[in-house]
Coordinates of C-alpha atoms in Angstrom, one line a residue:
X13 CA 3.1 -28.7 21.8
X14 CA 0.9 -25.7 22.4
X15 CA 3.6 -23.4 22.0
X16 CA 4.7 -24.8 19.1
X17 CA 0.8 -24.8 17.7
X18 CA 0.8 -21.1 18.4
X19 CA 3.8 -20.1 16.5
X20 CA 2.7 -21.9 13.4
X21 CA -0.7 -20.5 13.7
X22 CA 1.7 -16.6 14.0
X23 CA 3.5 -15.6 11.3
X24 CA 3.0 -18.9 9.5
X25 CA -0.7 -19.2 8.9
X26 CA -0.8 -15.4 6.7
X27 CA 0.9 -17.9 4.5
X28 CA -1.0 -20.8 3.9
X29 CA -4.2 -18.3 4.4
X30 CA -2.7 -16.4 1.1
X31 CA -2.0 -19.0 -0.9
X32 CA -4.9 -21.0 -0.2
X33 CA -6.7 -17.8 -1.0
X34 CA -5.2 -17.4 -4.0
X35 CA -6.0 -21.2 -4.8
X36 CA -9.6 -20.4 -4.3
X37 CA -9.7 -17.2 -6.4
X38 CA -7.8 -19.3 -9.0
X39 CA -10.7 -22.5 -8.8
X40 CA -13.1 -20.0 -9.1
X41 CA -11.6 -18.6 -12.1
X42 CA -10.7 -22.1 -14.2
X43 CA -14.0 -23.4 -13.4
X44 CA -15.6 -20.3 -15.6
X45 CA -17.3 -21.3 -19.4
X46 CA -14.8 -18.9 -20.1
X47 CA -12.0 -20.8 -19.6
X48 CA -12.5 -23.8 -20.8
X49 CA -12.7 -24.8 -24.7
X50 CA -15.6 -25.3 -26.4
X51 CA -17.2 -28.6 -25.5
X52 CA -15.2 -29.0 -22.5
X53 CA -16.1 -29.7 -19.0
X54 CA -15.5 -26.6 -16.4
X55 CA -15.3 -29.5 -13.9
X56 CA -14.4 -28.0 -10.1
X57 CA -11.8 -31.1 -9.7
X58 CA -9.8 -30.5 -12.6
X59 CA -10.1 -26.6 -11.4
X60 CA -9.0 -27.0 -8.3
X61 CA -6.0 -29.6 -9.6
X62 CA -4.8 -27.0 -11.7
X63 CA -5.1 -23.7 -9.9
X64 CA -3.2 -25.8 -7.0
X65 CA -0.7 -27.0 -9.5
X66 CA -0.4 -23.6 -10.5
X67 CA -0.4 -21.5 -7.2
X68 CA 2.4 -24.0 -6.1
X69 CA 4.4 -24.3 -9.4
X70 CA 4.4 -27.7 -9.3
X71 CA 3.0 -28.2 -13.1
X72 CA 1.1 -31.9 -12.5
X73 CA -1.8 -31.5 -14.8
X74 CA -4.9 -33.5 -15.7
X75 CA -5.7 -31.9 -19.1
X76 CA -3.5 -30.7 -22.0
X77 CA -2.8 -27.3 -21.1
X78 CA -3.3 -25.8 -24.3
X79 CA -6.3 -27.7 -26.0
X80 CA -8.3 -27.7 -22.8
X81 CA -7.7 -24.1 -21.6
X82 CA -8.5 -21.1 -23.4
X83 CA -6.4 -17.9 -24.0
X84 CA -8.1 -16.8 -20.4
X85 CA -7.5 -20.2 -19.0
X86 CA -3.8 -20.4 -20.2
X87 CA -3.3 -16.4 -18.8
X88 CA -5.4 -17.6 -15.1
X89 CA -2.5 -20.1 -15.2
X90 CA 0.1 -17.7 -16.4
X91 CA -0.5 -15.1 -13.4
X92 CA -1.0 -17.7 -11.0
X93 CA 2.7 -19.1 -11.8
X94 CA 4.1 -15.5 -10.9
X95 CA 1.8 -14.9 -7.9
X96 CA 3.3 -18.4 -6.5
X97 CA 6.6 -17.8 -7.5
X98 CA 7.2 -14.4 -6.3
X99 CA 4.7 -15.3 -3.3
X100 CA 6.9 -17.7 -2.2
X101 CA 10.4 -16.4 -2.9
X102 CA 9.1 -13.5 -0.7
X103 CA 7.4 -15.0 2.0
X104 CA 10.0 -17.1 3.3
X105 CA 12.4 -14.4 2.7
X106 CA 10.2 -12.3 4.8
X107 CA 9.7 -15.7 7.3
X108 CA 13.5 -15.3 7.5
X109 CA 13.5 -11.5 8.7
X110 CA 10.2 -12.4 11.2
X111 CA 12.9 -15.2 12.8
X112 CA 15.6 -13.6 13.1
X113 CA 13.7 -10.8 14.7
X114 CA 12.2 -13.0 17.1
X115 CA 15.8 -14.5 18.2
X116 CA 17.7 -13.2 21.2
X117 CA 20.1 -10.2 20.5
X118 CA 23.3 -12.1 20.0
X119 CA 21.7 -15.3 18.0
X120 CA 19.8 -12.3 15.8
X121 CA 23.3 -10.4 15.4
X122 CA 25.2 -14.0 14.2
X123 CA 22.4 -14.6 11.7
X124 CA 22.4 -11.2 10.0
X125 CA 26.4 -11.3 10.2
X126 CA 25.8 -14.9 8.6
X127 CA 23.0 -14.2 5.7
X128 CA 24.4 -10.7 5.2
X129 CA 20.8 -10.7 3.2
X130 CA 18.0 -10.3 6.2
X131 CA 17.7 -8.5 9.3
X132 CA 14.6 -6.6 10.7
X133 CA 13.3 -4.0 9.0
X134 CA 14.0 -5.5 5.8
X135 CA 10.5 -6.0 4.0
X136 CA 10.6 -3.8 1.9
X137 CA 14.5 -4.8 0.0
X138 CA 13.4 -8.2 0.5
X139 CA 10.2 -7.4 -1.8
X140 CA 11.9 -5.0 -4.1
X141 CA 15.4 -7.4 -4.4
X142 CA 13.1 -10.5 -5.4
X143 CA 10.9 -8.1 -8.1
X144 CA 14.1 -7.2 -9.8
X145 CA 15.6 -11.0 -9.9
X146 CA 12.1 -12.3 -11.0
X147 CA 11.8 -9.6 -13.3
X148 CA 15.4 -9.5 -14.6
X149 CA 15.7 -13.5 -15.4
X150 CA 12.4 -14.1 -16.6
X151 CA 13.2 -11.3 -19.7
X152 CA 16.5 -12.9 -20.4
X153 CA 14.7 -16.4 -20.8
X154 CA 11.6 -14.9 -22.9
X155 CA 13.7 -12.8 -25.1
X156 CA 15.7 -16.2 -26.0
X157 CA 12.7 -18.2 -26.3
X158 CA 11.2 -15.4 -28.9
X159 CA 14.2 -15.1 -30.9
X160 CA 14.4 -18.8 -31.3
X161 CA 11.1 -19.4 -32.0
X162 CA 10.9 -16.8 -34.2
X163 CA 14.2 -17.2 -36.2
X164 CA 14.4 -21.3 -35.8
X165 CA 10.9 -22.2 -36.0
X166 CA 9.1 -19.4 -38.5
X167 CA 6.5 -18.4 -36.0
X168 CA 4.9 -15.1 -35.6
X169 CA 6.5 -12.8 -33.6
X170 CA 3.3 -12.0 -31.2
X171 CA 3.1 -16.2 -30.7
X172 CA 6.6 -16.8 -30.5
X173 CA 6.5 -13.9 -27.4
X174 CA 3.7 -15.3 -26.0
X175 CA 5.4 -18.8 -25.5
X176 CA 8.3 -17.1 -24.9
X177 CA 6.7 -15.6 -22.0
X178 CA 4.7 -18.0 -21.2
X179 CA 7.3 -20.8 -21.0
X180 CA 10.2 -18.2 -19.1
X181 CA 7.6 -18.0 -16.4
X182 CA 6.9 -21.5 -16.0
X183 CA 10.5 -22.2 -15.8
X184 CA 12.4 -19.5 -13.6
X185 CA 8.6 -19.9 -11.3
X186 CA 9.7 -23.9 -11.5
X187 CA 6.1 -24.6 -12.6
X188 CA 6.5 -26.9 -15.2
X189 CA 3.6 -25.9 -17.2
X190 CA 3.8 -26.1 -20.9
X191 CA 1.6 -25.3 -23.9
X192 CA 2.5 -27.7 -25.9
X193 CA 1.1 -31.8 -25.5
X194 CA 4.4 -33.5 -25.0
X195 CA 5.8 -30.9 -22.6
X196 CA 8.5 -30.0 -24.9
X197 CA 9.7 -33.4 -26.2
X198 CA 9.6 -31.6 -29.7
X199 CA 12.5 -29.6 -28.6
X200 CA 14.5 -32.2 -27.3
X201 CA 17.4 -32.0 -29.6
X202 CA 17.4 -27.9 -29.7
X203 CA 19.8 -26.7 -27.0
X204 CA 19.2 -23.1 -27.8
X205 CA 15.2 -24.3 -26.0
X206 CA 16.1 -26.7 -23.8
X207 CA 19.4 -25.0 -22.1
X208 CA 17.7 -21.2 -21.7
X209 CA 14.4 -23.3 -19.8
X210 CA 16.9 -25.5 -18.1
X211 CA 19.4 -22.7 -16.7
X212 CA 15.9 -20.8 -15.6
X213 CA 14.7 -23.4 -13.6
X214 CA 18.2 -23.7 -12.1
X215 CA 18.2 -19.9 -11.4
X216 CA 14.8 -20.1 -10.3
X217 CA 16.3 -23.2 -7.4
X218 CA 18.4 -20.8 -5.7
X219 CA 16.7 -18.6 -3.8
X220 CA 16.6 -14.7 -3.6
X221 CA 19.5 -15.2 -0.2
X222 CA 21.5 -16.8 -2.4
X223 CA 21.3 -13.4 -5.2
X224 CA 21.7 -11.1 -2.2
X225 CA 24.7 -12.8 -1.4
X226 CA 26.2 -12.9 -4.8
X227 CA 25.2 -9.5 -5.7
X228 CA 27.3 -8.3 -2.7
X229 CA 30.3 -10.5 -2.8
X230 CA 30.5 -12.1 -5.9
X231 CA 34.1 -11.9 -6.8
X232 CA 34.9 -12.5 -3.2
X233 CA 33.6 -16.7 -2.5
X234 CA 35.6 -16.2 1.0
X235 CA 33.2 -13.8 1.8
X236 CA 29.8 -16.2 0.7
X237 CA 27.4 -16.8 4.0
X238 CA 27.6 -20.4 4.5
X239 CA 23.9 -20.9 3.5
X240 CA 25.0 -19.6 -0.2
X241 CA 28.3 -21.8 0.2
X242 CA 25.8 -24.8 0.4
X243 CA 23.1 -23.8 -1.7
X244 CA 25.5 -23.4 -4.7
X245 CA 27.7 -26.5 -3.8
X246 CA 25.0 -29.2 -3.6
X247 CA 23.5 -27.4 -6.3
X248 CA 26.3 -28.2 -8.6
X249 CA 26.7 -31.8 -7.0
X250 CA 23.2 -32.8 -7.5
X251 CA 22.7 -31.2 -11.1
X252 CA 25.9 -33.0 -12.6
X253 CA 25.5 -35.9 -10.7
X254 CA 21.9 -36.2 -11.4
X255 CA 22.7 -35.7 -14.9
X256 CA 25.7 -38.2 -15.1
X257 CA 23.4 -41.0 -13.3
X258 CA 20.4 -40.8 -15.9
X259 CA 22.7 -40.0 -18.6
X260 CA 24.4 -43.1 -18.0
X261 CA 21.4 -45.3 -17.0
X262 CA 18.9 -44.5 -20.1
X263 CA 21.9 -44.4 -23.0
X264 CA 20.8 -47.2 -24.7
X265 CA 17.3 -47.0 -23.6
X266 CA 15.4 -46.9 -27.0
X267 CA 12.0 -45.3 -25.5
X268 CA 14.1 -42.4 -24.2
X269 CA 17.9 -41.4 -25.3
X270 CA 19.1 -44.1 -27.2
X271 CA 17.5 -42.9 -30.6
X272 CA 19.9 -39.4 -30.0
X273 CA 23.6 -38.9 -31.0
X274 CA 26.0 -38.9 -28.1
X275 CA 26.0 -35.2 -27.6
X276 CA 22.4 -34.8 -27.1
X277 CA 21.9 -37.6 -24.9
X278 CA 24.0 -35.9 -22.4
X279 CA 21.9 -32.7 -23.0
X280 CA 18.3 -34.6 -22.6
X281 CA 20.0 -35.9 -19.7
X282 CA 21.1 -32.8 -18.3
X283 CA 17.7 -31.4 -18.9
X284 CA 16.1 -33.6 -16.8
X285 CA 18.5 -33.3 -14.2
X286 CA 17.6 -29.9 -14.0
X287 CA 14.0 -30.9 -13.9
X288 CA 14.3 -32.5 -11.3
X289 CA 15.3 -29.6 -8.9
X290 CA 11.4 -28.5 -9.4
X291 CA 10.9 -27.6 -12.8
X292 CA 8.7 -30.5 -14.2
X293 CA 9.1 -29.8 -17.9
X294 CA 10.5 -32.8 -19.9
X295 CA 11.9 -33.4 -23.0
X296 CA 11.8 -37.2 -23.2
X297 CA 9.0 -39.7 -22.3
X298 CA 9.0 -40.3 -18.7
X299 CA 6.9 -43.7 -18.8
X300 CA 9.3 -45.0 -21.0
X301 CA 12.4 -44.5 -18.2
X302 CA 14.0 -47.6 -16.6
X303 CA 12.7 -47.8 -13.2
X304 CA 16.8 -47.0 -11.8
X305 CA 16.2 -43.6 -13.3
X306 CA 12.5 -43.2 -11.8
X307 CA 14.3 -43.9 -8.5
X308 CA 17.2 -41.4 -9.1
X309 CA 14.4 -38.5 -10.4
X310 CA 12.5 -39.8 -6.8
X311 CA 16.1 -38.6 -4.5
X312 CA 16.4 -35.7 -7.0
X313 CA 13.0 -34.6 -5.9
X314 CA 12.5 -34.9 -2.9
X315 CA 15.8 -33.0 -2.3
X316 CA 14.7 -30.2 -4.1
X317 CA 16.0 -26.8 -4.5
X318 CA 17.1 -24.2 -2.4
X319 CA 15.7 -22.2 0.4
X320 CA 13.8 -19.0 -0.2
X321 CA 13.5 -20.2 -3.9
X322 CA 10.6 -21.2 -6.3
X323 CA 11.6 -24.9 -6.1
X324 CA 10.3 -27.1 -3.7
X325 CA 11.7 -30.2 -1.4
X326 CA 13.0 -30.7 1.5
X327 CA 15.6 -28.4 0.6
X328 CA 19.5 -28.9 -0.5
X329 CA 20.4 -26.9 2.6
X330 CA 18.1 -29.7 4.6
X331 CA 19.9 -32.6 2.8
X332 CA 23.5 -30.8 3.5
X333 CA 23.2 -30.5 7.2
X334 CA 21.7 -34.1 7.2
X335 CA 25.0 -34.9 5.6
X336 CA 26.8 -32.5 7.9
X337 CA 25.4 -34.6 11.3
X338 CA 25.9 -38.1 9.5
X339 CA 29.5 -37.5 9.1
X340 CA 30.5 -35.6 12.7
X341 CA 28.7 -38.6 14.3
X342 CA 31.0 -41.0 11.9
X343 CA 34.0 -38.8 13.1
X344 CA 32.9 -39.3 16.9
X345 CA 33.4 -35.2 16.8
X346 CA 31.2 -33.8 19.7
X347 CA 30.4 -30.5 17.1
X348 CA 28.9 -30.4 14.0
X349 CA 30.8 -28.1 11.8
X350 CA 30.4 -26.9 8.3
X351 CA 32.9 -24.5 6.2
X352 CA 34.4 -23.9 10.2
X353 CA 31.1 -22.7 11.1
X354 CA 29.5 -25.2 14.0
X355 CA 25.9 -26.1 13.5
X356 CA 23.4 -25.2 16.2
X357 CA 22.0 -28.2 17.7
X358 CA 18.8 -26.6 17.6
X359 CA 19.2 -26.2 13.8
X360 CA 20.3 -29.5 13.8
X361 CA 17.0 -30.8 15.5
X362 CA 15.0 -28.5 12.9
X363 CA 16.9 -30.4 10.4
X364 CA 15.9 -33.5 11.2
X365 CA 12.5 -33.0 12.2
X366 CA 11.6 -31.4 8.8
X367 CA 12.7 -34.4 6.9
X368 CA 11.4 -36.8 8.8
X369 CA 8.2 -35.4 8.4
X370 CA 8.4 -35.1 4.5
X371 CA 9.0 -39.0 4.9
X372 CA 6.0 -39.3 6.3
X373 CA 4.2 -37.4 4.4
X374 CA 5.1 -39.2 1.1
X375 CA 5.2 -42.6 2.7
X376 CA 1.3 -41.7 3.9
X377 CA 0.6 -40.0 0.4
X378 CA 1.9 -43.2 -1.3
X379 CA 0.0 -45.3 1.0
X380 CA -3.5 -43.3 0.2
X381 CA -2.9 -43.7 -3.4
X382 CA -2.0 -47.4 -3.5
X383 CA -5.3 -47.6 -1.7
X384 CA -7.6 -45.4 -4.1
X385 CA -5.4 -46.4 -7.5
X386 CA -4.8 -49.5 -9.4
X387 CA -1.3 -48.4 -10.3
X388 CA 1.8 -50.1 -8.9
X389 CA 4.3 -49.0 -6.3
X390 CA 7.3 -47.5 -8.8
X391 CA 4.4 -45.4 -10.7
X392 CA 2.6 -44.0 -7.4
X393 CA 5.7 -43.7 -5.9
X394 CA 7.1 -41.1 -8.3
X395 CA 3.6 -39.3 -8.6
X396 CA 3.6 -38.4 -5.4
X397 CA 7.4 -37.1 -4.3
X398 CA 6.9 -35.2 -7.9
X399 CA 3.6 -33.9 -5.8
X400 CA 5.2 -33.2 -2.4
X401 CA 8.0 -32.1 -4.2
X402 CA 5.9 -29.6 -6.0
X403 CA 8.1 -30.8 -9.6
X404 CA 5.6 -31.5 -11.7
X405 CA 6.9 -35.0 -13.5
X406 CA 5.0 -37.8 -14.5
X407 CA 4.8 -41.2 -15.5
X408 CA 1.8 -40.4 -17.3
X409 CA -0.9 -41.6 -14.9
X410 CA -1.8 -38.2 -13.3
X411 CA -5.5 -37.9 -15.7
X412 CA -6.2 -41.2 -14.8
X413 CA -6.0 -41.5 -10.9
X414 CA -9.8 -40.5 -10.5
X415 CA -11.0 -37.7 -8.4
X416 CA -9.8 -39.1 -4.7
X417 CA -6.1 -39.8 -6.7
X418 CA -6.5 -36.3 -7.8
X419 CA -7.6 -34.9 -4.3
X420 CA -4.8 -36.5 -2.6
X421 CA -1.7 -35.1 -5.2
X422 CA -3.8 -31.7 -4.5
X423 CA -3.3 -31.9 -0.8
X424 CA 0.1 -33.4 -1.4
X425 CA 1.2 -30.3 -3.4
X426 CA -0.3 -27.6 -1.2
X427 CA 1.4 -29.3 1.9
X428 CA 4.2 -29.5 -0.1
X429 CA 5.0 -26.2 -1.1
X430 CA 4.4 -25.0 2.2
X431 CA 4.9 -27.4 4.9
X432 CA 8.7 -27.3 4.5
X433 CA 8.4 -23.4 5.0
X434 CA 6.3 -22.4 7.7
X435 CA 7.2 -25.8 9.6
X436 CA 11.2 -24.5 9.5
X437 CA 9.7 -20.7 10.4
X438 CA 7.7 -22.5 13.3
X439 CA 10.4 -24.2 14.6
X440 CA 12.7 -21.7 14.5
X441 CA 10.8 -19.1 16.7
X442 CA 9.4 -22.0 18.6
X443 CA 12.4 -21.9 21.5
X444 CA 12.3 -22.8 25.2
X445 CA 14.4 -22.8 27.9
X446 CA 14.3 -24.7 31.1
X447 CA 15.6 -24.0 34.5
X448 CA 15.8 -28.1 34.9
X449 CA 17.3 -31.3 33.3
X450 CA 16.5 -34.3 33.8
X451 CA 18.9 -37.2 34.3
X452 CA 20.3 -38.6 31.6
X453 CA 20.3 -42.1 30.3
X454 CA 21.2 -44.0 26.8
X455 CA 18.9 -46.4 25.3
X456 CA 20.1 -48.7 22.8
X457 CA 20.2 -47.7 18.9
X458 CA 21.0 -49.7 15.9

């Protein structure tokens, strides 16, 4: 347990120091006159909420973004989407690098073979390949935004670019912050909006591996490392099956898709299936959802996006392996195997351990605010895997949870955004070996 204590406290805590360094600065700079409209409170909670919400692109908010904030607020918010984007992206890119440098020759050989993205001495491409991607999708999505805003809508050029901007950050970042009141329900039945935010968020999901990969290989799949092979399977799987299952359940729900033809149904229920990977925008009213599709957006959440991406959850590469162990045991096959690659048991372990901590951490998080709210399980619920998730969703009940309610999503977003990363980093370097075993025995299970 020491051991273990150590290597989180190694490479893992310039992580959460940086970030929660960044939250502070962030605090500091929302709770200013400056930022906040006139005759509005600089209060420290709501502060803290945001720049929190912010730093981890999560998106939960407990004012309207644009009437409470000022141009300063909204551009503190702006810049703290990219710095916890990019942050992120990078630092568990780097994480990677750090691991596989501290493996053993041959494991370290096997992984860089595998990734054919990270090695030692790669910083530096790491840094300057996640720039470019950032960089390179967030244009494409603003310059659509603009144009559409500008040709569809009649605005300004100068305000359509600055929600175009504004809007392609939050969504490739997977912030979900928006600077409009109803997120962007108004847009619900434009597909040239909702697709270009929708398709960021999903680019945003899969990780600057996953780009490395593709950028090398991409006319050659046979040649994908099995991490991008997963990441860009259950991907697929969970965005059109996520979309089919709300689709589906909220047709003729008149609070949320019924009122639409049958073509934009399934496009609202795309869009929230993409959402739900991290993005926490939303084109329909969320407290008007049947409480199957509250359940569905809670899997869809806590699942997540990929690794070494702006999205946050447990991980689709965490879920996949889960599956991966589930069905070898079902099979009675003493390997777990995936795409004819076997699984490390100690990955498998890893695996485990990281989502059965994120259980925890929700069921405890859900627990605490049961205690401190007067809202009901499904509501809470929901509030706090789109917390832990770092998604951004709601119900609606996020203003009114009171200051512990809002100190407990805080904590819930900060320890989600990085628990899942520097716990997987921690465990990974955190290997033993023994010179002894001790005898085996089988209790019973099930």
């Amino acid at each position: 347990m020491k051991n273990l204590v150590r290597q989180i406290n190694t490479p893992s805590r310039v992580v959460v120091a940086a970030f929660l360094a960044v939250v502070l600065s962030g605090t500091a700079l929302l709770s200013l006159p400056i930022a906040v409209e006139a005759g509005r409170e600089a209060s420290l909670t709501s502060a803290l909420f945001t720049a929190t919400s912010a730093v981890c692109v999560t998106g939960l908010a407990v004012q309207d973004t644009a009437a409470h904030w000022t141009f300063f607020g909204e551009m503190v918010i702006l810049v703290l989407m990219q710095i916890g984007g990019f942050g992120i992206m990078s630092l568990a890119s780097i994480l990677a690098v750090v691991v596989s440098g501290r493996l053993g020759l041959r494991a370290r050989l096997n992984t860089q073979a595998e990734t054919k993205t990270l090695g030692p001495g790669d910083v530096r491409r790491v840094l300057v390949g996640v720039a470019k991607v950032t960089l390179a999708v967030e244009t494409l999505i603003a310059v659509a935004l603009t144009a559409r805003f500008v040709i569809g809508y009649g605005e300004p050029f100068g305000r359509a670019a600055y929600h175009g901007v504004f809007h392609a950050v939050s969504a490739f970042t997977n912030a979900g912050f928006a600077l409009w009141p109803d997120s962007i329900m108004r847009f619900v039945t434009d597909p040239w909006v909702c697709l270009p935010l929708a398709l960021g968020v999903v680019a945003g999901g899969l990780g600057f591996p996953v780009y490395a990969v593709l950028r090398q290989n991409w006319r050659h799949p046979a040649r994908w490392s099995l991490h991008a092979k997963i990441t860009l399977g259950m991907t697929a799987i969970l965005l059109f099956g996520g979309a089919t299952a709300i689709t589906v359940t909220e047709w003729n729900n008149p609070g949320t898709l019924g009122p639409l033809s049958p073509g934009l149904r399934i496009l609202a229920g795309f869009f929230h299936s993409a959402m739900t990977r991290s993005g926490g925008l939303n084109s329909v009213d969320i407290s008007q959802m049947n409480e199957n599709s509250w359940l569905i957006s809670d899997v869809l959440m806590f699942i997540g996006a990929g690794s070494a991406s702006t999205g946050g959850g447990i991980k689709v590469t965490t879920f996949a392996l889960l599956a991966y162990v589930i069905l070898a045991e079902l099979r009675g096959e003493p390997d777990v195997t995936a795409g004819r690659r076997r699984i490390p048991e100690q990955l498998q372990r890893q695996t485990l351990t990281i989502a059965l901590l994120s259980v925890a951490s929700v069921a405890t998080g859900t627990f605490v605010m049961m205690m401190v709210t007067p809202f009901k399980l499904d509501r809470v619920l929901f509030e706090v895997v789109s917390a832990f998730g770092t998604v951004g969703l709601s119900t609606g009940i996020t203003p009114d949870v009171g200051t512990s309610g809002h100190l407990v999503l805080t904590a819930l977003m900060f320890i989600g955004r990085l628990g899942p990363v520097t716990l997987g980093a921690a465990l990974a370097l955190h290997i033993q070996t023994r010179r002894f075993r001790y005898p085996e025995e089988r209790p019973l299970v099930g």
